[in-house]
């Protein structure tokens, strides 16, 4: 969730995440010292006692960092007990750390104005940080977390009082995420939908163009110089703005898809995971091209996160599957070919829209464990989101 705020409060928000990082770093060194001195681990209450009032944050925000530290330590401990070789106790110092406000740390006003409390320092209550949002979720807000991803945003944990609908076995659907922000789905009945964002294509094109231009100018400056930093800031601004637009489009697309699933009486959604494939076929030349492409794609993780909770609310389940070869293989004769045009056409006579073809194969693979020709004709729908 994005928000607007004043310049000075924005600076204070950044300061919060720097301060939270200090709490985290303090947790690391305190725990280390405690272990050296006493030969045992610091407990939750001890850690809370020694961090209390030491930082420029609301007391619950400080506690939240301590909890995260203890959680990370205990998770690592369990993994080490199980013999996982890559597991490590938290050790890395941070420069930024998400700040959390629990129920006593924030106030939400009727006009979607949010006040984040900074607690009491030297006996005086500090002026809260004021933010304005739009489309704030209705219901009981449990927690607000300040995160950063090309720009600051809020992650909100809430209870809407509505129970998720119960799961009931109905039909399955396969989902293929297209290269440029599209989502294609194919259901067992042959109903198929392709959802694309009209604007998204131009957002990402414009962004790449602008970023390329800034990078070109930046490459002429000395790294770290004042002018270089100026370009760096401009680049961050472009990325942050387009990131918000893309996020918004992602919300709309997943919402439309879930609505379609409800209408089609879907219970199980099988989604192809393109990132699993990328990892497998990593080659140097390809990797750089993929990196460039990644800018243009929604990350699978993000799409999954959105779908997971939206589907769960309607009693549907999400299953990611390895989408290897689903886009290349003809389901009828099993020949493989690369698709370059809008349609997949095989010499055996099979043909299908490229994205629907992918979704069809993903559905078959998840139902039968292999790419198989589903004997239904396609009833194609296109949906464009403004
Ligand atoms: Zn064929």
Coordinates of C-alpha atoms and ligand atoms in Angstrom, one line a residue:
X1 CA 0.0 0.0 0.0
X2 CA 1.4 3.3 -1.1
X3 CA 0.8 6.6 0.7
X4 CA 1.6 10.3 0.5
X5 CA 3.2 12.4 3.2
X6 CA 5.2 15.5 3.7
X7 CA 8.9 15.8 2.8
X8 CA 9.9 16.0 6.5
X9 CA 7.8 13.0 7.5
X10 CA 9.2 11.0 4.6
X11 CA 12.7 11.7 6.0
X12 CA 11.5 10.6 9.4
X13 CA 10.2 7.4 7.9
X14 CA 13.6 6.6 6.4
X15 CA 15.1 7.5 9.7
X16 CA 12.8 4.9 11.4
X17 CA 14.1 2.1 9.2
X18 CA 17.7 3.2 9.8
X19 CA 16.9 3.2 13.6
X20 CA 15.3 -0.2 13.4
X21 CA 18.5 -1.5 11.7
X22 CA 20.4 -0.1 14.7
X23 CA 18.1 -2.1 17.0
X24 CA 18.8 -5.2 14.9
X25 CA 22.5 -4.7 15.0
X26 CA 22.3 -4.1 18.8
X27 CA 20.4 -7.4 19.2
X28 CA 23.2 -9.2 17.4
X29 CA 26.0 -7.8 19.5
X30 CA 24.0 -8.0 22.8
X31 CA 23.2 -11.7 22.2
X32 CA 26.8 -12.4 21.2
X33 CA 28.1 -10.7 24.4
X34 CA 25.5 -12.4 26.5
X35 CA 26.5 -15.8 25.2
X36 CA 30.2 -15.1 25.9
X37 CA 29.5 -13.9 29.4
X38 CA 26.9 -16.4 30.5
X39 CA 27.3 -19.4 28.2
X40 CA 23.6 -19.3 27.3
X41 CA 21.3 -17.5 25.1
X42 CA 19.7 -14.3 25.9
X43 CA 15.9 -14.6 26.6
X44 CA 13.1 -12.6 25.2
X45 CA 12.5 -10.6 28.5
X46 CA 16.3 -9.9 28.9
X47 CA 16.6 -8.7 25.4
X48 CA 13.5 -6.5 25.8
X49 CA 14.8 -5.0 29.0
X50 CA 18.2 -4.0 27.6
X51 CA 16.8 -2.5 24.4
X52 CA 13.8 -0.7 26.1
X53 CA 13.9 3.1 25.7
X54 CA 17.3 3.0 24.0
X55 CA 16.1 3.9 20.5
X56 CA 14.2 6.7 18.8
X57 CA 11.1 4.6 18.1
X58 CA 7.8 3.6 19.6
X59 CA 8.5 0.9 22.3
X60 CA 6.4 -1.7 20.4
X61 CA 8.5 -1.0 17.2
X62 CA 11.6 -1.8 19.2
X63 CA 10.1 -5.0 20.5
X64 CA 9.1 -6.0 17.0
X65 CA 12.7 -6.0 15.9
X66 CA 13.7 -8.1 19.0
X67 CA 11.0 -10.6 18.1
X68 CA 12.2 -10.8 14.6
X69 CA 15.7 -11.4 15.8
X70 CA 14.6 -14.1 18.3
X71 CA 12.5 -15.7 15.6
X72 CA 15.4 -15.8 13.1
X73 CA 17.7 -17.2 15.8
X74 CA 15.3 -20.0 16.7
X75 CA 14.5 -20.9 13.1
X76 CA 18.2 -21.1 12.4
X77 CA 18.6 -23.3 15.5
X78 CA 16.0 -25.7 14.3
X79 CA 17.5 -25.9 10.8
X80 CA 20.9 -26.6 12.3
X81 CA 19.5 -29.3 14.5
X82 CA 18.0 -30.9 11.4
X83 CA 21.5 -30.9 9.8
X84 CA 20.9 -28.3 7.2
X85 CA 24.3 -27.2 6.1
X86 CA 23.5 -23.8 4.8
X87 CA 21.7 -22.7 8.0
X88 CA 23.4 -19.9 10.0
X89 CA 22.5 -17.9 13.0
X90 CA 21.7 -14.2 12.2
X91 CA 25.0 -12.4 12.0
X92 CA 24.8 -9.7 9.4
X93 CA 24.6 -6.1 10.4
X94 CA 22.0 -4.1 8.5
X95 CA 21.6 -0.5 7.3
X96 CA 17.9 -0.6 6.9
X97 CA 15.3 -2.7 8.6
X98 CA 11.5 -2.6 8.3
X99 CA 9.8 -0.8 11.1
X100 CA 6.6 -2.2 12.6
X101 CA 3.8 -0.4 14.4
X102 CA 1.6 -2.7 16.5
X103 CA -1.9 -1.8 17.8
X104 CA -0.9 0.9 20.3
X105 CA 1.6 2.4 17.8
X106 CA -0.8 3.8 15.2
X107 CA -4.1 5.6 14.8
X108 CA -6.3 5.5 11.7
X109 CA -8.7 8.4 11.1
X110 CA -11.8 8.3 9.0
X111 CA -10.3 10.2 6.0
X112 CA -7.7 7.4 5.6
X113 CA -5.1 9.5 7.5
X114 CA -2.7 7.4 9.5
X115 CA -0.7 8.5 12.5
X116 CA 2.4 6.5 13.4
X117 CA 3.5 7.0 16.9
X118 CA 7.1 7.7 17.7
X119 CA 6.7 7.1 21.4
X120 CA 7.8 9.1 24.4
X121 CA 11.3 10.5 24.7
X122 CA 12.6 12.5 27.7
X123 CA 9.1 12.5 29.1
X124 CA 7.6 14.1 26.0
X125 CA 5.4 12.5 23.5
X126 CA 6.9 13.0 20.1
X127 CA 4.8 14.3 17.2
X128 CA 3.5 11.3 15.2
X129 CA 4.3 10.8 11.6
X130 CA 1.3 11.5 9.4
X131 CA 0.5 9.6 6.2
X132 CA -2.4 9.6 3.8
X133 CA -3.5 6.5 1.9
X134 CA -6.2 5.5 -0.5
X135 CA -8.4 2.3 -0.4
X136 CA -7.3 1.4 3.0
X137 CA -8.5 -2.1 3.9
X138 CA -11.6 -2.1 6.1
X139 CA -11.5 -4.2 9.2
X140 CA -9.3 -4.7 12.2
X141 CA -5.8 -3.5 11.4
X142 CA -3.3 -5.5 13.5
X143 CA 0.0 -4.2 12.4
X144 CA 1.6 -1.8 10.0
X145 CA 5.0 -2.4 8.5
X146 CA 7.1 0.1 6.7
X147 CA 8.9 -1.6 3.8
X148 CA 11.1 -0.5 1.0
X149 CA 11.2 -1.7 -2.6
X150 CA 12.2 1.0 -5.0
X151 CA 10.2 3.2 -2.7
X152 CA 8.6 3.2 0.7
X153 CA 5.3 1.4 1.1
X154 CA 3.2 -0.1 3.9
X155 CA 2.5 -3.7 4.5
X156 CA -0.7 -4.1 6.5
X157 CA -1.8 -7.1 8.5
X158 CA -5.5 -7.1 9.2
X159 CA -8.6 -9.1 10.1
X160 CA -11.5 -8.3 8.0
X161 CA -13.8 -10.4 10.2
X162 CA -14.8 -12.5 7.2
X163 CA -13.9 -16.1 7.3
X164 CA -12.3 -17.6 4.2
X165 CA -14.8 -19.7 2.3
X166 CA -14.4 -23.4 2.7
X167 CA -12.6 -25.5 0.1
X168 CA -14.8 -27.7 -2.1
X169 CA -13.5 -29.7 -5.0
X170 CA -14.6 -28.3 -8.3
X171 CA -12.7 -27.9 -11.6
X172 CA -9.0 -27.2 -12.1
X173 CA -7.4 -24.4 -14.1
X174 CA -3.9 -23.9 -15.5
X175 CA -2.2 -20.5 -15.5
X176 CA 0.6 -19.2 -17.6
X177 CA 2.1 -15.8 -16.8
X178 CA 2.9 -14.0 -20.0
X179 CA 6.1 -12.2 -20.7
X180 CA 4.6 -8.8 -20.5
X181 CA 2.3 -8.6 -17.6
X182 CA -0.4 -10.8 -18.9
X183 CA -2.1 -13.8 -17.4
X184 CA -3.6 -16.6 -19.4
X185 CA -5.8 -19.3 -17.9
X186 CA -7.3 -22.5 -19.2
X187 CA -10.0 -24.5 -17.4
X188 CA -10.9 -28.2 -17.7
X189 CA -14.1 -27.2 -19.5
X190 CA -12.1 -25.4 -22.2
X191 CA -13.0 -22.0 -21.0
X192 CA -9.9 -19.8 -21.5
X193 CA -9.1 -16.2 -20.6
X194 CA -6.2 -13.9 -21.3
X195 CA -6.0 -10.8 -19.1
X196 CA -3.8 -8.0 -20.2
X197 CA -3.2 -4.5 -18.9
X198 CA -3.5 -1.9 -21.6
X199 CA -1.3 0.6 -19.9
X200 CA 1.3 -1.8 -18.4
X201 CA 3.1 -2.3 -21.7
X202 CA 3.7 1.4 -22.1
X203 CA 4.6 1.9 -18.5
X204 CA 7.4 -0.6 -18.7
X205 CA 8.5 0.6 -22.1
X206 CA 8.7 4.1 -20.9
X207 CA 10.5 3.1 -17.8
X208 CA 13.2 1.1 -19.6
X209 CA 13.7 4.0 -22.0
X210 CA 14.1 6.5 -19.2
X211 CA 16.4 4.3 -17.2
X212 CA 18.5 3.6 -20.2
X213 CA 18.9 7.3 -20.9
X214 CA 19.8 8.1 -17.3
X215 CA 22.3 5.2 -17.3
X216 CA 23.9 6.5 -20.5
X217 CA 24.4 10.0 -19.0
X218 CA 25.5 8.5 -15.7
X219 CA 28.2 6.4 -17.4
X220 CA 29.9 9.6 -18.4
X221 CA 30.3 10.8 -14.8
X222 CA 32.7 9.7 -12.2
X223 CA 31.2 7.1 -10.0
X224 CA 30.1 8.6 -6.6
X225 CA 30.4 12.2 -7.8
X226 CA 27.7 14.7 -7.2
X227 CA 26.3 14.5 -10.7
X228 CA 26.4 10.7 -10.6
X229 CA 24.4 10.8 -7.3
X230 CA 21.9 13.1 -8.9
X231 CA 21.4 10.6 -11.7
X232 CA 21.2 7.8 -9.2
X233 CA 18.4 9.6 -7.5
X234 CA 16.5 10.3 -10.7
X235 CA 16.8 6.6 -11.6
X236 CA 15.3 5.6 -8.2
X237 CA 12.5 8.0 -8.8
X238 CA 11.6 6.6 -12.2
X239 CA 11.7 3.0 -10.8
X240 CA 9.7 3.8 -7.8
X241 CA 6.9 5.5 -9.8
X242 CA 6.6 2.8 -12.3
X243 CA 6.8 0.2 -9.6
X244 CA 3.6 1.7 -8.0
X245 CA 1.8 1.6 -11.4
X246 CA 2.8 -2.0 -12.0
X247 CA 1.7 -3.0 -8.5
X248 CA -1.6 -1.4 -9.1
X249 CA -2.0 -3.3 -12.4
X250 CA -1.1 -6.5 -10.7
X251 CA -3.8 -6.0 -8.1
X252 CA -6.4 -5.4 -10.9
X253 CA -5.3 -8.4 -13.0
X254 CA -5.3 -10.8 -10.1
X255 CA -8.7 -9.6 -8.9
X256 CA -10.2 -10.0 -12.4
X257 CA -8.7 -13.5 -12.6
X258 CA -10.1 -14.6 -9.2
X259 CA -13.6 -13.2 -10.2
X260 CA -13.4 -15.3 -13.4
X261 CA -12.4 -18.4 -11.3
X262 CA -15.5 -17.9 -9.1
X263 CA -17.7 -17.7 -12.2
X264 CA -16.1 -20.8 -13.7
X265 CA -16.5 -22.8 -10.4
X266 CA -12.8 -23.4 -10.0
X267 CA -11.3 -25.0 -6.9
X268 CA -7.7 -25.6 -7.9
X269 CA -5.3 -23.2 -9.7
X270 CA -2.1 -24.6 -11.1
X271 CA 0.4 -21.9 -11.9
X272 CA 3.6 -22.4 -13.9
X273 CA 6.6 -21.1 -12.1
X274 CA 8.9 -19.4 -14.7
X275 CA 11.6 -18.7 -12.1
X276 CA 12.3 -22.4 -11.5
X277 CA 13.0 -22.7 -15.2
X278 CA 15.3 -19.7 -15.3
X279 CA 17.4 -21.1 -12.6
X280 CA 17.8 -24.4 -14.5
X281 CA 18.8 -22.8 -17.8
X282 CA 21.3 -20.3 -16.4
X283 CA 23.9 -19.4 -19.0
X284 CA 26.0 -16.4 -19.0
X285 CA 24.7 -14.7 -22.1
X286 CA 21.2 -15.6 -21.3
X287 CA 21.5 -14.5 -17.7
X288 CA 22.2 -10.9 -18.7
X289 CA 19.3 -10.9 -21.1
X290 CA 17.1 -12.4 -18.4
X291 CA 18.1 -9.7 -16.0
X292 CA 17.0 -7.1 -18.5
X293 CA 13.7 -8.9 -18.9
X294 CA 13.2 -9.2 -15.2
X295 CA 12.6 -5.5 -15.2
X296 CA 9.7 -6.1 -17.5
X297 CA 8.2 -9.0 -15.6
X298 CA 6.2 -9.2 -12.5
X299 CA 8.2 -11.4 -10.1
X300 CA 6.6 -14.7 -9.7
X301 CA 6.8 -14.3 -5.9
X302 CA 4.7 -11.2 -6.0
X303 CA 2.0 -12.7 -8.3
X304 CA 1.9 -15.8 -6.1
X305 CA 1.5 -13.8 -2.9
X306 CA -1.4 -11.8 -4.3
X307 CA -3.1 -14.9 -5.8
X308 CA -2.6 -16.9 -2.7
X309 CA -4.7 -14.8 -0.4
X310 CA -7.2 -13.7 -2.9
X311 CA -7.9 -17.3 -3.9
X312 CA -7.9 -18.5 -0.3
X313 CA -10.7 -16.0 0.5
X314 CA -12.9 -17.7 -2.1
X315 CA -12.0 -21.2 -0.9
X316 CA -9.6 -22.0 -3.8
X317 CA -6.1 -23.5 -3.7
X318 CA -3.0 -22.4 -5.5
X319 CA -0.4 -24.9 -6.7
X320 CA 2.8 -23.7 -8.3
X321 CA 4.3 -26.2 -10.8
X322 CA 7.5 -26.5 -12.8
X323 CA 6.6 -25.1 -16.2
X324 CA 9.5 -26.6 -18.1
X325 CA 8.8 -27.2 -21.8
X326 CA 5.1 -26.3 -21.4
X327 CA 5.5 -23.4 -23.8
X328 CA 7.4 -25.4 -26.4
X329 CA 5.8 -28.8 -26.5
X330 CA 3.0 -29.7 -28.8
X331 CA 0.5 -31.6 -26.7
X332 CA -0.7 -33.8 -29.6
X333 CA 2.5 -35.0 -31.2
X334 CA 5.0 -34.0 -28.4
X335 CA 7.3 -32.3 -30.8
X336 CA 9.1 -29.2 -29.4
X337 CA 9.6 -25.9 -31.0
X338 CA 10.2 -22.3 -30.1
X339 CA 7.3 -20.0 -30.5
X340 CA 8.0 -16.6 -32.0
X341 CA 4.6 -15.5 -33.1
X342 CA 1.3 -14.9 -31.3
X343 CA 0.1 -18.4 -32.1
X344 CA 1.6 -21.8 -31.5
X345 CA 1.3 -23.8 -34.7
X346 CA 2.5 -27.4 -35.1
X347 CA 3.1 -29.3 -38.3
X348 CA 0.6 -31.9 -37.0
X349 CA -2.2 -29.4 -37.3
X350 CA -2.5 -28.4 -33.7
X351 CA -2.7 -24.7 -33.1
X352 CA -3.5 -22.4 -30.2
X353 CA -2.9 -18.9 -29.0
X354 CA 0.6 -18.8 -27.5
X355 CA -0.4 -18.0 -24.0
X356 CA -3.5 -20.2 -23.9
X357 CA -1.3 -23.0 -25.3
X358 CA 1.0 -22.6 -22.2
X359 CA -1.9 -22.6 -19.8
X360 CA -3.4 -25.7 -21.4
X361 CA -0.1 -27.6 -21.1
X362 CA 0.3 -26.5 -17.5
X363 CA -3.2 -27.7 -16.7
X364 CA -2.5 -31.1 -18.4
X365 CA 0.8 -31.4 -16.7
X366 CA -0.7 -30.8 -13.2
X367 CA -3.6 -33.2 -13.9
X368 CA -1.7 -36.1 -15.6
X369 CA 1.9 -35.5 -14.7
X370 CA 2.8 -34.9 -18.3
X371 CA 2.0 -32.8 -21.3
X372 CA -1.1 -34.3 -22.7
X373 CA -3.8 -33.2 -25.2
X374 CA -6.9 -32.2 -23.3
X375 CA -9.8 -33.1 -25.6
X376 CA -11.9 -30.0 -25.3
X377 CA -12.2 -27.1 -27.7
X378 CA -11.1 -23.7 -26.5
X379 CA -13.6 -21.1 -25.7
X380 CA -11.4 -18.0 -25.6
X381 CA -12.1 -14.8 -23.8
X382 CA -10.0 -11.7 -23.8
X383 CA -10.0 -9.1 -21.1
X384 CA -8.2 -5.8 -21.2
X385 CA -7.9 -3.8 -18.1
X386 CA -7.8 0.0 -18.5
Ligands
LIG1 ZN1 2.1 -31.4 -33.1

